[in-house]
PDB file of C-alpha atoms in Angstrom:
ATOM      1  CA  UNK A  27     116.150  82.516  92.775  1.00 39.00           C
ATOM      2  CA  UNK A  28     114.287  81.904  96.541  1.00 44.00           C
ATOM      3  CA  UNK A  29     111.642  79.739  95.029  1.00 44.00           C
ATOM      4  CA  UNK A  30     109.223  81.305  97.129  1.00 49.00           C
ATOM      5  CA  UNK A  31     109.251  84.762  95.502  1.00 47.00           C
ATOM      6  CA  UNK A  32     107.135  85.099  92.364  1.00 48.00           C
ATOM      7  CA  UNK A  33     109.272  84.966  88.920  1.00 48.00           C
ATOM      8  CA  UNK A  34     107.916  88.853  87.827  1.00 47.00           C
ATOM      9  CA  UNK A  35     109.328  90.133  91.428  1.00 42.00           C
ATOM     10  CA  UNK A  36     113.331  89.142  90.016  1.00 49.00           C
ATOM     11  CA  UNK A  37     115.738  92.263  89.507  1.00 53.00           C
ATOM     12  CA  UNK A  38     112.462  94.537  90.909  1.00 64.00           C
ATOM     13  CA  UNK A  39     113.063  97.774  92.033  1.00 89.00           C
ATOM     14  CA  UNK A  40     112.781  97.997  96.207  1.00 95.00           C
ATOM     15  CA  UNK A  41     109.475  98.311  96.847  1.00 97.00           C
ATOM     16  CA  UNK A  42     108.568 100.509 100.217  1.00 97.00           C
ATOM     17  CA  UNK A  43     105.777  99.445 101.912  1.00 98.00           C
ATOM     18  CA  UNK A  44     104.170 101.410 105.147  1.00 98.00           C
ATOM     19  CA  UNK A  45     102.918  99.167 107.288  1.00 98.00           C
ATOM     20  CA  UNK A  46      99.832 100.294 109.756  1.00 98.00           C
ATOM     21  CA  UNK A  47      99.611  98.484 112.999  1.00 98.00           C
ATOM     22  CA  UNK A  48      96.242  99.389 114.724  1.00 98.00           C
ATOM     23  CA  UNK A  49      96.945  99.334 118.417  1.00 97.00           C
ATOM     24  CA  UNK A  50      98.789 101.952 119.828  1.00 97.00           C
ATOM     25  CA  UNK A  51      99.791  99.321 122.959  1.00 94.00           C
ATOM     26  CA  UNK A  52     103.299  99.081 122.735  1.00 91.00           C
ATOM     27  CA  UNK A  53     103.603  95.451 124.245  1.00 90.00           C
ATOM     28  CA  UNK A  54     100.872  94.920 121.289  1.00 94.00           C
ATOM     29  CA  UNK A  55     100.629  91.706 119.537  1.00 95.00           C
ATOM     30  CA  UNK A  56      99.938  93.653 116.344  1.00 96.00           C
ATOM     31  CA  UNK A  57     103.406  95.264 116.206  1.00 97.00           C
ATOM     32  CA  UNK A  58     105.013  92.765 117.397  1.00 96.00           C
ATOM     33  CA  UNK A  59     103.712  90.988 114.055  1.00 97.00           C
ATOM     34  CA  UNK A  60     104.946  93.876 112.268  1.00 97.00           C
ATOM     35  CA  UNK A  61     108.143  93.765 113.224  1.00 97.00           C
ATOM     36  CA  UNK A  62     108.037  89.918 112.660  1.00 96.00           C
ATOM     37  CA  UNK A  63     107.010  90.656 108.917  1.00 98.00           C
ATOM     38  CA  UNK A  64     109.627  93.212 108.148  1.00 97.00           C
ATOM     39  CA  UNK A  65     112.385  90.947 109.542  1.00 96.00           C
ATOM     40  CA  UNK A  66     110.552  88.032 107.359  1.00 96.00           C
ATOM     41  CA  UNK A  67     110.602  90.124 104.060  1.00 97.00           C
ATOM     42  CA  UNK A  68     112.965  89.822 101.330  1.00 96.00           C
ATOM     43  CA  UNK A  69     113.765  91.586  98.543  1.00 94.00           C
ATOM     44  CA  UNK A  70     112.169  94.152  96.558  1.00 96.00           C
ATOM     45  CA  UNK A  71     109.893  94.541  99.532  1.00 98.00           C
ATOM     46  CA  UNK A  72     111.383  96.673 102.344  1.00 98.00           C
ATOM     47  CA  UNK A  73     108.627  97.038 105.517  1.00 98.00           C
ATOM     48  CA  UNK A  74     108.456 100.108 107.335  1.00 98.00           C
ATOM     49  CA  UNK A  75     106.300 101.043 110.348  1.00 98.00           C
ATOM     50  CA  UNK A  76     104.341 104.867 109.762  1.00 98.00           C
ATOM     51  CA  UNK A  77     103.313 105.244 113.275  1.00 98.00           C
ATOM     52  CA  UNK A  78      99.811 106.690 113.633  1.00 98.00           C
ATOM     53  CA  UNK A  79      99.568 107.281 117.633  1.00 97.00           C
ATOM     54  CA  UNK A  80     100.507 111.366 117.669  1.00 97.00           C
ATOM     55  CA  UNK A  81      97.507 111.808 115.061  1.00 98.00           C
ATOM     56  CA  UNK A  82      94.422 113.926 116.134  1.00 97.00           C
ATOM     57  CA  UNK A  83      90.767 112.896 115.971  1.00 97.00           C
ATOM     58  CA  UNK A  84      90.037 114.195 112.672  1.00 97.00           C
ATOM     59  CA  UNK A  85      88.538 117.341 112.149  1.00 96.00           C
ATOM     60  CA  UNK A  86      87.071 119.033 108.559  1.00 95.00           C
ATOM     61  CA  UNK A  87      87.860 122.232 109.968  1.00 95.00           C
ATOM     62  CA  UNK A  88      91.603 121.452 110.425  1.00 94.00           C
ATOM     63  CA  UNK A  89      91.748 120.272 106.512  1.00 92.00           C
ATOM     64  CA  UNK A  90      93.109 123.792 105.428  1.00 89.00           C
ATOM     65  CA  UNK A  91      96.135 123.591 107.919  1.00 93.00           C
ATOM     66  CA  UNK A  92      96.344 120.388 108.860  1.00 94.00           C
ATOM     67  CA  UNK A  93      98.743 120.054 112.104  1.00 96.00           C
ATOM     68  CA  UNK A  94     102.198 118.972 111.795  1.00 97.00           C
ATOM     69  CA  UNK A  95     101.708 114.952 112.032  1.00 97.00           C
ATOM     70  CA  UNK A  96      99.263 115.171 109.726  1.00 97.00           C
ATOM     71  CA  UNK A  97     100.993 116.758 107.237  1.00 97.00           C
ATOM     72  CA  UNK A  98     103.988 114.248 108.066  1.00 98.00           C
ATOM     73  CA  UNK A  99     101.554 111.454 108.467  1.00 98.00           C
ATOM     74  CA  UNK A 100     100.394 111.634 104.475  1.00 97.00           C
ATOM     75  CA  UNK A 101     103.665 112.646 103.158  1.00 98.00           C
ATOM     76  CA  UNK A 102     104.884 109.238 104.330  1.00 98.00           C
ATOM     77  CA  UNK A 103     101.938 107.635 102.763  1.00 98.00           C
ATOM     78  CA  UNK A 104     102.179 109.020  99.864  1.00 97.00           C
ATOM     79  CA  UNK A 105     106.014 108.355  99.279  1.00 97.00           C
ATOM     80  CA  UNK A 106     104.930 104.729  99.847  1.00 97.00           C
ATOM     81  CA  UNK A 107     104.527 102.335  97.053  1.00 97.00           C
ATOM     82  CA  UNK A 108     102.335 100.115  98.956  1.00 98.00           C
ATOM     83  CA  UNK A 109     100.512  99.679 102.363  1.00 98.00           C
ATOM     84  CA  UNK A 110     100.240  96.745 104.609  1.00 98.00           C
ATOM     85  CA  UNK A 111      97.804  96.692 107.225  1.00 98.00           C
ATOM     86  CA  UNK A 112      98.254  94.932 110.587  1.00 98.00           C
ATOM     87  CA  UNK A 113      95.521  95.064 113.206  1.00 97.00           C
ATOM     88  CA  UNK A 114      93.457  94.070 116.147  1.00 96.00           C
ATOM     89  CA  UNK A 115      89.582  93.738 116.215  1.00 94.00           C
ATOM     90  CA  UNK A 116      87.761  95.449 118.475  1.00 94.00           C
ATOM     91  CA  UNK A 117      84.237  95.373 118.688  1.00 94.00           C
ATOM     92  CA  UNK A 118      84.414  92.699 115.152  1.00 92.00           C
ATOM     93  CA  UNK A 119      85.293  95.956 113.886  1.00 95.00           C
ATOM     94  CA  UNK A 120      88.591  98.085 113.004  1.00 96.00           C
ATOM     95  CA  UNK A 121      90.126 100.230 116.131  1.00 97.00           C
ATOM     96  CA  UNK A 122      88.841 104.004 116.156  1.00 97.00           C
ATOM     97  CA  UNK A 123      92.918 104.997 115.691  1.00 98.00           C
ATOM     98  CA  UNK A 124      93.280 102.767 112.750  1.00 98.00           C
ATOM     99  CA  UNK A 125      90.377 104.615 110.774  1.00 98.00           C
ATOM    100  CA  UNK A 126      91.163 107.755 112.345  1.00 98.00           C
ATOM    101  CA  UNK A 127      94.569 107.663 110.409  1.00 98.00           C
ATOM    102  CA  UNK A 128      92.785 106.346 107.305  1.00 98.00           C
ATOM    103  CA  UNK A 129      90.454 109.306 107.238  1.00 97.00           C
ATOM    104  CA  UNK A 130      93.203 111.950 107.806  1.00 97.00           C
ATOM    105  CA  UNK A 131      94.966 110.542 104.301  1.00 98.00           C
ATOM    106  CA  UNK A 132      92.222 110.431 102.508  1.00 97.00           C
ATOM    107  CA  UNK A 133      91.509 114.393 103.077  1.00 95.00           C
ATOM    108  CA  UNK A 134      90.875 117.177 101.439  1.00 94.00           C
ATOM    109  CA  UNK A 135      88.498 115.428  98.994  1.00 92.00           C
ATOM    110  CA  UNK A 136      90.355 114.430  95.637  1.00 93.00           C
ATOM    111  CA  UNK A 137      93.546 114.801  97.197  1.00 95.00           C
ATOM    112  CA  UNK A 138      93.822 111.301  98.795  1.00 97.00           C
ATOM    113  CA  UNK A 139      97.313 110.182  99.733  1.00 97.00           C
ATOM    114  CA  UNK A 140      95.892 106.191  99.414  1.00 98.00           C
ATOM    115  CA  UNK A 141      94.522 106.275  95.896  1.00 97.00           C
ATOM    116  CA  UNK A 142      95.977 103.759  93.602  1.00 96.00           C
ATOM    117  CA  UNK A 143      98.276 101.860  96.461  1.00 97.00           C
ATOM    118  CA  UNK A 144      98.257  98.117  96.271  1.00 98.00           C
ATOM    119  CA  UNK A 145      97.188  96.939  99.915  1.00 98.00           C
ATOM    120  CA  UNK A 146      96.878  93.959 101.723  1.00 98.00           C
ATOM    121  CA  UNK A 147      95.379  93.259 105.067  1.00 98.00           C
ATOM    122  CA  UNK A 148      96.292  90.790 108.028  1.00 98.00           C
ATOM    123  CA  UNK A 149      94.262  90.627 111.297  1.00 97.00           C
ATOM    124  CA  UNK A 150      95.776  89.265 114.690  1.00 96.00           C
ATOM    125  CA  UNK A 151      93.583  88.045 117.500  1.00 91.00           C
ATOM    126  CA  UNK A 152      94.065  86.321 120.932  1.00 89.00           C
ATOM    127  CA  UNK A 153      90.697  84.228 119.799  1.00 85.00           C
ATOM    128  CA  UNK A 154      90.499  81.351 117.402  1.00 85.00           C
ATOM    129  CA  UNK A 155      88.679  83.730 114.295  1.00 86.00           C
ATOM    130  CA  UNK A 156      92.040  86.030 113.729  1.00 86.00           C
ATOM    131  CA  UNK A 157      90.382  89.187 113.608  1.00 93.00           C
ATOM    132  CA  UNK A 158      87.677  87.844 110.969  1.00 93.00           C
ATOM    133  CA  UNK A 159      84.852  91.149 111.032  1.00 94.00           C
ATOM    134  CA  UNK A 160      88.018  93.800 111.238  1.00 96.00           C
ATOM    135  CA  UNK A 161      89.373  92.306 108.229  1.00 96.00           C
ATOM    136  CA  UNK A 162      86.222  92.834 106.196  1.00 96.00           C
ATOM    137  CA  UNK A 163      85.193  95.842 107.742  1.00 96.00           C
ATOM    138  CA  UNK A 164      88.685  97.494 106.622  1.00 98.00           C
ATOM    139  CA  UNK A 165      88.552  95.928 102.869  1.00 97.00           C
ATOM    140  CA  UNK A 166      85.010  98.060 102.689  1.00 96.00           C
ATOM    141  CA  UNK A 167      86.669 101.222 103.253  1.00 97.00           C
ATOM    142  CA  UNK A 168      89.877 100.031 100.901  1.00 98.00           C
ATOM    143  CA  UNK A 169      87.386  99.291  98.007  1.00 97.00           C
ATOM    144  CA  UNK A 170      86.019 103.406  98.580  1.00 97.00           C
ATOM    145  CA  UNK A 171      89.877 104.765  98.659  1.00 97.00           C
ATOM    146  CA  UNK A 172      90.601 102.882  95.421  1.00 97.00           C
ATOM    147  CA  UNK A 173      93.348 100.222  96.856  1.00 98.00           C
ATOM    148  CA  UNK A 174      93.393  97.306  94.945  1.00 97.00           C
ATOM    149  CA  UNK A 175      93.759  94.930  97.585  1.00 98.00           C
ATOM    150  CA  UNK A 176      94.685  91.721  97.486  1.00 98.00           C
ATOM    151  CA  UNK A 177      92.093  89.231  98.011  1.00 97.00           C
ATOM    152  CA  UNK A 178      94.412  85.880  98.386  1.00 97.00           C
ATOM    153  CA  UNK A 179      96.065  84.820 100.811  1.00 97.00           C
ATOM    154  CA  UNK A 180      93.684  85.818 103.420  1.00 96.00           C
ATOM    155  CA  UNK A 181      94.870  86.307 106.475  1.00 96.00           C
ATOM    156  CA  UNK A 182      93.233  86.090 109.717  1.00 96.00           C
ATOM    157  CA  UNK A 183      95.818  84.657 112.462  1.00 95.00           C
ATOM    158  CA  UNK A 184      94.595  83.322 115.482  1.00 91.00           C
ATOM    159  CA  UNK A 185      95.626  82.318 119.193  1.00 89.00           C
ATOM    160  CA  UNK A 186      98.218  85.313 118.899  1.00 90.00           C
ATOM    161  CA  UNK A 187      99.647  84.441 122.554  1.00 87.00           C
ATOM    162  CA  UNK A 188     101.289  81.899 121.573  1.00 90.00           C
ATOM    163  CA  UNK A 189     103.063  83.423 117.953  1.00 93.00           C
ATOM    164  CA  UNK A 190     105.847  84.469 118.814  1.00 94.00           C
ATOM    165  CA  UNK A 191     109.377  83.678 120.752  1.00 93.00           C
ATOM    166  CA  UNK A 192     111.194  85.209 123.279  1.00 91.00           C
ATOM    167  CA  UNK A 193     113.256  87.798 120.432  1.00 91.00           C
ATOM    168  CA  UNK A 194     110.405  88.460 118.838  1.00 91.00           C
ATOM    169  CA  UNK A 195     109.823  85.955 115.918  1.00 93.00           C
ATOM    170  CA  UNK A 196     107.191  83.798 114.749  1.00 95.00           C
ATOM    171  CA  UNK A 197     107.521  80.567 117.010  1.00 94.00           C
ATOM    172  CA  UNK A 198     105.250  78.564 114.940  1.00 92.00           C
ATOM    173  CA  UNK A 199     106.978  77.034 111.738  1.00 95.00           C
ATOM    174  CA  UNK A 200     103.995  76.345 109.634  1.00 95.00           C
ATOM    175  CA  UNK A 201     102.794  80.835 110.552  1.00 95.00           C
ATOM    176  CA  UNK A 202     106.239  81.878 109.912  1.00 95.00           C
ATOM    177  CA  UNK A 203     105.642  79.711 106.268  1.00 97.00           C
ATOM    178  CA  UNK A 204     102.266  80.765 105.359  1.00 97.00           C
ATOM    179  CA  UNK A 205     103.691  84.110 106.196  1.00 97.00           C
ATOM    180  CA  UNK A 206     106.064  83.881 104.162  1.00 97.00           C
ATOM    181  CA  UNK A 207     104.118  82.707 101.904  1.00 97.00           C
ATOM    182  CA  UNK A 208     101.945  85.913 102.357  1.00 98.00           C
ATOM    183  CA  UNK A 209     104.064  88.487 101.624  1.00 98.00           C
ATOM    184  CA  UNK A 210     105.619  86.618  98.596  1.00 97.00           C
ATOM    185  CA  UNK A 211     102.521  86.898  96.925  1.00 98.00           C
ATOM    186  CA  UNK A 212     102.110  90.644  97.816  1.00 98.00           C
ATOM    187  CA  UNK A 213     105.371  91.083  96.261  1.00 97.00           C
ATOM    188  CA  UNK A 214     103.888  90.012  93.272  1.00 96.00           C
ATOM    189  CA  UNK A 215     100.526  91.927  93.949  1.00 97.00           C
ATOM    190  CA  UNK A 216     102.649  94.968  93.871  1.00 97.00           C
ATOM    191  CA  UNK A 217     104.660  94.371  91.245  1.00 95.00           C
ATOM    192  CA  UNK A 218     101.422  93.646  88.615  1.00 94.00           C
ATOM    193  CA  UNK A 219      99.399  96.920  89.960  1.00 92.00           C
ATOM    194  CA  UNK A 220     103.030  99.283  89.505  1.00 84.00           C
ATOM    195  CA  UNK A 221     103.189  98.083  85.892  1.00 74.00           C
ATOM    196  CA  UNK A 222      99.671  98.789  85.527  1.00 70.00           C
ATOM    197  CA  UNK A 223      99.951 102.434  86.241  1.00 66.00           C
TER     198      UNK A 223
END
């Protein structure tokens, strides 16, 4: 057994987690961290992207019929068994896109694709804080949609410029640990909250 993976996590069933990047840039640093995390993870966690970029501003009045992406948008959510959030800042607050997409899953009232869904968040900034305010700002609107998040590891990763190699991995041994580290203990997270249900 990989001594880093919790014992209760052994012989688990995959585990499908959508991961949400908040910037729609595709050079962004954000993704590229996704990306970085799914080729990290190991089993039962398997880490998908749900792209959130062909999403429109949402709109009550659309709730009846919601468009095609929506509709596509929560199924994917909703076949999910858990949701990993990976995001920028902006304005030490989470990007208009990012809660645009939360909004759209969590409509029509009662009929919220995020409800119950273990969750963890990880911020990604340029600056020395790691995305500090977005992080918080995100866990208040988790608490509302009833996502147990996970509360440790935190993770707010700074100087982001200098993360990653030239194919895309995390250059800096003691990130790509605590990283590890990270999603180990989400493993776990989501193992706990699927035997609660």
């Amino acid at each position: 057994m990989d001594a880093a993976v919790p014992r209760e996590t052994e012989m688990a069933e995959v585990r499908n987690v959508a991961v949400l990047v908040g910037s729609l840039r595709k050079a962004s640093l954000n993704r590229q961290l996704a990306n970085a995390l799914a080729a990290l993870a190991t089993a039962p966690l398997k880490l998908k992207i749900v792209e959130i970029g062909a999403l429109p501003l949402y709109d009550q009045d659309h709730e009846a019929e919601p468009p095609p992406p929506v509709q596509e948008f929560k199924q994917q959510v909703a076949a999910s068994d858990a949701v990993l959030f990976v995001t920028p800042e902006y304005n030490r607050s989470v990007p208009g896109v990012l809660k645009n997409a939360i909004d759209h899953a969590s409509r029509p009232y009662g009929q919220s694709a995020w409800s119950g869904k273990p969750a963890a968040v990880i911020t990604l900034s340029p600056g020395a804080i790691g995305g500090f305010g977005a992080n918080h700002h995100l866990r208040q609107s988790l608490v509302f949609l009833d996502m147990p998040t996970m509360a440790q590891p935190e993770a707010y990763v700074g100087n982001a410029a200098k993360l990653f190699d030239a194919q895309g991995g995390i250059a800096v041994p003691e990130t790509r640990e605590f990283l590890g580290q990270f999603l180990a203990a989400f493993a776990g997270w989501i193992e706990r909250h699927a035997r609660a249900r």
